[in-house]
Amino acid sequence: LAKTTQPISMDSYEGQEVNITCSHNNIATNDYITWYQQFPSQGPRFIIQGYKTKVTNEVASLFIPADRKSSTLSLPRVSLSDTAVYYCLVGGNGAGNTPLVFGKGTRLSVIA
Amino acid sequence: SAVISQKPSRDICQRGTSLTIQCQVDSQVTMMFWYRQQPGQSLTLIATANQGSEATYESGFVIDKFPISRPNLTFSTLTVSNMSPEDSSIYLCSVAAVTEAFFGQGTRLTVV
């Protein structure tokens, strides 16, 4: 599984756009990039997944450059409730029967 | 999607005792995964539980310490045996769907 590197922590004010970048230099051809969100005292929750270019859903956007060696999770107009740890994972298509391997994640703190 | 119920949600246990954590899924799944999350840390995979066969443990985790049962396709248990304060963590079970993984709320274990 490709190793990922992301900032340990980030701070943002409410209403701002937050971009969290993840490096995955050794990503394999058939690897997907998936982001999970974890609130305190809860299990991680799927946010978004992509393979290349840009993916957008109701929660976030995921930008993946052509070389796929990095990706950026974009959270538009964050609120206090977006305070959480965000994990970038690289691996097969979805989780399937392969367990997820979590890196250290990025602790996002949203300030009023 | 999958809904996972974990019991207990939290417990305080005496050192030297054992605790069994239950994980119930609302649909049949082939694989179930158990993770540990130490305070302030990321998730670490303990083992993969496949119905009808012995669980597969990750490096650093052994069956004598963390015995796992998987009696059917919707249920699994993880036992934390002969507990010490170092076992104080959140334990989470997880299942995989087509494109994402689902997690229980976790069991917060404190060993005193």
JSON list of C-alpha atoms in Angstrom, two decimals, chain A residues 99-102, chain B residues 6 19 21 32-38 42-49 55-68 76-81 86-94 103 107 109:
[
{"chain": "A", "resi": 99, "resn": "PRO", "atom": "CA", "xyz": [-8.50, -3.48, 5.29]},
{"chain": "A", "resi": 100, "resn": "LEU", "atom": "CA", "xyz": [-7.78, 0.23, 5.30]},
{"chain": "A", "resi": 101, "resn": "VAL", "atom": "CA", "xyz": [-4.36, 1.36, 6.46]},
{"chain": "A", "resi": 102, "resn": "PHE", "atom": "CA", "xyz": [-4.53, 4.73, 8.17]},
{"chain": "B", "resi": 6, "resn": "GLN", "atom": "CA", "xyz": [-20.73, -2.06, 18.98]},
{"chain": "B", "resi": 19, "resn": "LEU", "atom": "CA", "xyz": [-13.29, -7.65, 28.17]},
{"chain": "B", "resi": 21, "resn": "ILE", "atom": "CA", "xyz": [-16.40, -6.38, 22.63]},
{"chain": "B", "resi": 32, "resn": "MET", "atom": "CA", "xyz": [-14.77, -7.78, 9.42]},
{"chain": "B", "resi": 33, "resn": "PHE", "atom": "CA", "xyz": [-11.83, -5.77, 10.67]},
{"chain": "B", "resi": 34, "resn": "TRP", "atom": "CA", "xyz": [-10.80, -4.79, 14.18]},
{"chain": "B", "resi": 35, "resn": "TYR", "atom": "CA", "xyz": [-8.80, -1.64, 14.87]},
{"chain": "B", "resi": 36, "resn": "ARG", "atom": "CA", "xyz": [-7.24, -0.04, 17.92]},
{"chain": "B", "resi": 37, "resn": "GLN", "atom": "CA", "xyz": [-6.92, 3.70, 18.35]},
{"chain": "B", "resi": 38, "resn": "GLN", "atom": "CA", "xyz": [-4.70, 4.79, 21.20]},
{"chain": "B", "resi": 42, "resn": "SER", "atom": "CA", "xyz": [-4.46, 7.08, 14.33]},
{"chain": "B", "resi": 43, "resn": "LEU", "atom": "CA", "xyz": [-6.13, 3.72, 13.80]},
{"chain": "B", "resi": 44, "resn": "THR", "atom": "CA", "xyz": [-4.04, 0.56, 13.83]},
{"chain": "B", "resi": 45, "resn": "LEU", "atom": "CA", "xyz": [-5.35, -2.66, 12.34]},
{"chain": "B", "resi": 46, "resn": "ILE", "atom": "CA", "xyz": [-5.42, -5.51, 14.85]},
{"chain": "B", "resi": 47, "resn": "ALA", "atom": "CA", "xyz": [-6.82, -8.35, 12.75]},
{"chain": "B", "resi": 48, "resn": "THR", "atom": "CA", "xyz": [-9.07, -9.41, 9.92]},
{"chain": "B", "resi": 49, "resn": "ALA", "atom": "CA", "xyz": [-11.91, -11.79, 10.77]},
{"chain": "B", "resi": 55, "resn": "ALA", "atom": "CA", "xyz": [-8.58, -14.47, 12.19]},
{"chain": "B", "resi": 56, "resn": "THR", "atom": "CA", "xyz": [-5.46, -13.03, 10.59]},
{"chain": "B", "resi": 57, "resn": "TYR", "atom": "CA", "xyz": [-3.45, -10.86, 12.97]},
{"chain": "B", "resi": 58, "resn": "GLU", "atom": "CA", "xyz": [-1.18, -7.95, 12.12]},
{"chain": "B", "resi": 59, "resn": "SER", "atom": "CA", "xyz": [2.37, -7.71, 13.36]},
{"chain": "B", "resi": 60, "resn": "GLY", "atom": "CA", "xyz": [2.42, -6.90, 17.06]},
{"chain": "B", "resi": 61, "resn": "PHE", "atom": "CA", "xyz": [-0.94, -8.47, 17.82]},
{"chain": "B", "resi": 62, "resn": "VAL", "atom": "CA", "xyz": [-1.40, -12.09, 18.91]},
{"chain": "B", "resi": 63, "resn": "ILE", "atom": "CA", "xyz": [-4.36, -14.38, 19.29]},
{"chain": "B", "resi": 64, "resn": "ASP", "atom": "CA", "xyz": [-3.70, -15.09, 22.96]},
{"chain": "B", "resi": 65, "resn": "LYS", "atom": "CA", "xyz": [-4.03, -11.40, 23.78]},
{"chain": "B", "resi": 66, "resn": "PHE", "atom": "CA", "xyz": [-6.81, -10.52, 21.31]},
{"chain": "B", "resi": 67, "resn": "PRO", "atom": "CA", "xyz": [-8.88, -13.62, 20.56]},
{"chain": "B", "resi": 68, "resn": "ILE", "atom": "CA", "xyz": [-11.53, -13.03, 17.92]},
{"chain": "B", "resi": 76, "resn": "SER", "atom": "CA", "xyz": [-17.87, -10.78, 15.58]},
{"chain": "B", "resi": 77, "resn": "THR", "atom": "CA", "xyz": [-16.29, -10.39, 18.99]},
{"chain": "B", "resi": 78, "resn": "LEU", "atom": "CA", "xyz": [-12.89, -9.14, 20.08]},
{"chain": "B", "resi": 79, "resn": "THR", "atom": "CA", "xyz": [-11.61, -10.03, 23.54]},
{"chain": "B", "resi": 80, "resn": "VAL", "atom": "CA", "xyz": [-8.90, -7.99, 25.20]},
{"chain": "B", "resi": 81, "resn": "SER", "atom": "CA", "xyz": [-7.28, -10.44, 27.60]},
{"chain": "B", "resi": 86, "resn": "GLU", "atom": "CA", "xyz": [-1.40, 0.07, 28.10]},
{"chain": "B", "resi": 87, "resn": "ASP", "atom": "CA", "xyz": [-4.53, -1.52, 26.60]},
{"chain": "B", "resi": 88, "resn": "SER", "atom": "CA", "xyz": [-6.51, 1.64, 27.32]},
{"chain": "B", "resi": 89, "resn": "SER", "atom": "CA", "xyz": [-7.69, 2.62, 23.84]},
{"chain": "B", "resi": 90, "resn": "ILE", "atom": "CA", "xyz": [-10.67, 2.84, 21.58]},
{"chain": "B", "resi": 91, "resn": "TYR", "atom": "CA", "xyz": [-11.42, -0.40, 19.78]},
{"chain": "B", "resi": 92, "resn": "LEU", "atom": "CA", "xyz": [-13.38, -0.22, 16.53]},
{"chain": "B", "resi": 93, "resn": "CYS", "atom": "CA", "xyz": [-14.83, -2.79, 14.19]},
{"chain": "B", "resi": 94, "resn": "SER", "atom": "CA", "xyz": [-15.24, -2.14, 10.51]},
{"chain": "B", "resi": 103, "resn": "PHE", "atom": "CA", "xyz": [-17.07, 1.75, 11.24]},
{"chain": "B", "resi": 107, "resn": "THR", "atom": "CA", "xyz": [-15.54, 0.92, 22.48]},
{"chain": "B", "resi": 109, "resn": "LEU", "atom": "CA", "xyz": [-11.67, 1.00, 27.20]}
]
